[in-house]
Amino acid sequence: MSQKFAAVKGMNDLLPPKTQTWIRLEREARRLFATYGYGEIRTPIAEDSALFVGGVGAGSEIVQKEMYSFEDRAGRSISLRPEGTAPAVRAYIEHGVAQTESLTRWFYMGPMFRYERMKTGRYRQFSQLGAEALGSPDPALDVEIIALAAEFLRRIELQDFQLHLNTLGDPESRPAYAAALRAHFGQFSLPEDAKKTLEHNPLRLLDSKDAALGEAIAQAPAIAEFIEAPAMAHFAQVRRILDRIQLPYVLDSRLVRGLDYYTRTTFEFVHAPAAGESALGTAGTVCGGGRYDLLVKSLGGPEKPAVGFAMGLDRLALLMEQANPAKAPGPLLVLGAIDAAGSEEAVATALALRNAGHRVDFYPLQKIGRQAERAARVGARFFAAIGPDERLRRSLQVKELASGVIAEVALENLGTWLKANQ
């Protein structure tokens, strides 16, 4: 008995018509990001593991528990990319982009990999759309990035999102805040994992989704109490510009994101419908980002500030499917065949019409009634069968399936007729 295979757990197939939703997401992204001046970058799926240890953070949950890492034949540690910013920064440094551009705007789309507990819209192979603006500390660039994410959500006709906004300040203010968090969380009985997080990076506890930590997180001191004047001035300007462009936001002092490289502005877009629960359940965040002014230098590059975001396309696709399930576009015309010679004529005619830009399909030889039924089932507008009589007179009886109206169309004029009847 032959073995049956299935996709790896957490790594899913995408079949028509659902691929139409993804095609729309990708098409809208490329259109919009081009108008904002963002060029597309494509980095390898696999990178040196040390890139993510240095970029994401050695103590992060991603590096500690979730990366797909392996040794290649040369004994090097390689990891499938768990996120897109560190690879983009690596490319920025490696190709000396900072030497030729004062401001670089990039975006990317593609699969990422994390071995994590799966939830609705969260898989072990997942797709992200990300944008990165490298080279400027200007708060206006923070707003550009946030506005780009908001406009993309609008373009794909999704609603009920809240923008959550916070500032993490500069690294100089972190030690005092970390000490305050250790003192605060030390009063509570914590799970073992939380105790380790408290020791290595207490800010990450604020990002925890563990219900057992809910009360402790709610009572934790706010980072705003520890942030110094330059970072607060930066944040104030971000808020002023958001107010000016009338992009509403919710101040969220617990928003820290889960990666080590964030500084100053941090934000998320959360699906929060006014009535009922989100189709994403508790995984309502579809976009997260912020400033990472020290990452380029920490990975061996020049001192270049940067800001960016990443969106979970799997989650957006789920919301789009719920609002408007995708349907594969049907052919304009289906050609059927009554005999073997008709099948030859049908495929030759279909190929010529397709090359001229018409959506035309043909079905291999079978009962003509079944061919017509299938044409209706796939949403074709017209159906015509080719047999001895049609070949003799070089003309087809083309039937409009919805109305039953039949038109006699010469084979040589079929393309012109289809163009007039689209």
Coordinates of N, CA and C in Angstrom, one line a residue, residues 69 80 97 99 134-135 139 165 179 206 226 233 240 246 270 278 290 314 325 337 369 371 381 398:
S69 N 15.9 26.1 12.6 CA 17.4 26.2 12.3 C 18.0 24.8 12.1
L80 N 15.5 29.4 8.7 CA 14.5 29.9 7.8 C 14.0 31.2 8.5
V97 N 24.0 50.2 0.5 CA 22.9 51.1 0.0 C 23.1 52.5 0.7
Q99 N 25.5 54.3 1.3 CA 26.5 55.1 0.6 C 26.0 55.8 -0.7
L134 N 14.6 53.5 5.8 CA 15.9 53.6 6.5 C 16.7 54.8 6.1
G135 N 17.2 55.5 7.2 CA 18.1 56.6 6.9 C 17.7 57.9 7.6
P139 N 10.3 62.2 12.8 CA 9.0 61.7 13.2 C 8.0 61.6 12.1
L165 N -0.9 52.9 19.9 CA 0.3 53.7 19.7 C 1.0 53.8 21.1
A179 N 14.2 47.9 35.9 CA 14.3 47.7 37.3 C 12.9 47.8 38.0
L206 N 5.1 42.5 29.3 CA 4.0 43.4 29.0 C 3.3 42.9 27.7
F226 N 9.3 57.0 32.6 CA 10.7 56.8 32.6 C 11.4 57.4 31.4
A233 N 9.6 64.3 23.0 CA 9.4 65.3 22.0 C 9.1 64.6 20.7
R240 N 1.1 64.8 16.9 CA 0.6 66.0 16.3 C 0.3 65.8 14.8
Q246 N -5.8 63.5 10.7 CA -7.1 62.9 11.2 C -7.1 61.3 11.1
V270 N -5.1 46.7 15.3 CA -5.9 45.6 15.9 C -7.3 45.5 15.3
S278 N -13.9 39.3 16.9 CA -13.2 39.3 15.6 C -13.1 37.9 15.1
G290 N 7.3 49.9 14.2 CA 7.8 51.0 15.0 C 9.2 51.3 14.5
D314 N -1.9 36.2 6.1 CA -2.8 35.2 6.4 C -4.1 35.7 7.2
P325 N -16.2 36.2 0.2 CA -15.5 35.0 -0.3 C -15.1 35.1 -1.7
A337 N -16.5 19.8 -27.8 CA -16.2 19.0 -29.0 C -17.1 17.8 -29.1
G369 N -23.6 17.1 -23.4 CA -24.4 17.7 -22.3 C -23.6 18.0 -21.1
Q371 N -20.4 18.7 -21.1 CA -19.6 19.8 -21.3 C -20.3 21.1 -21.1
R381 N -19.8 32.5 -19.7 CA -20.9 33.3 -20.2 C -21.5 32.6 -21.5
V398 N -23.1 29.9 -30.9 CA -22.6 30.3 -29.6 C -23.8 30.6 -28.7

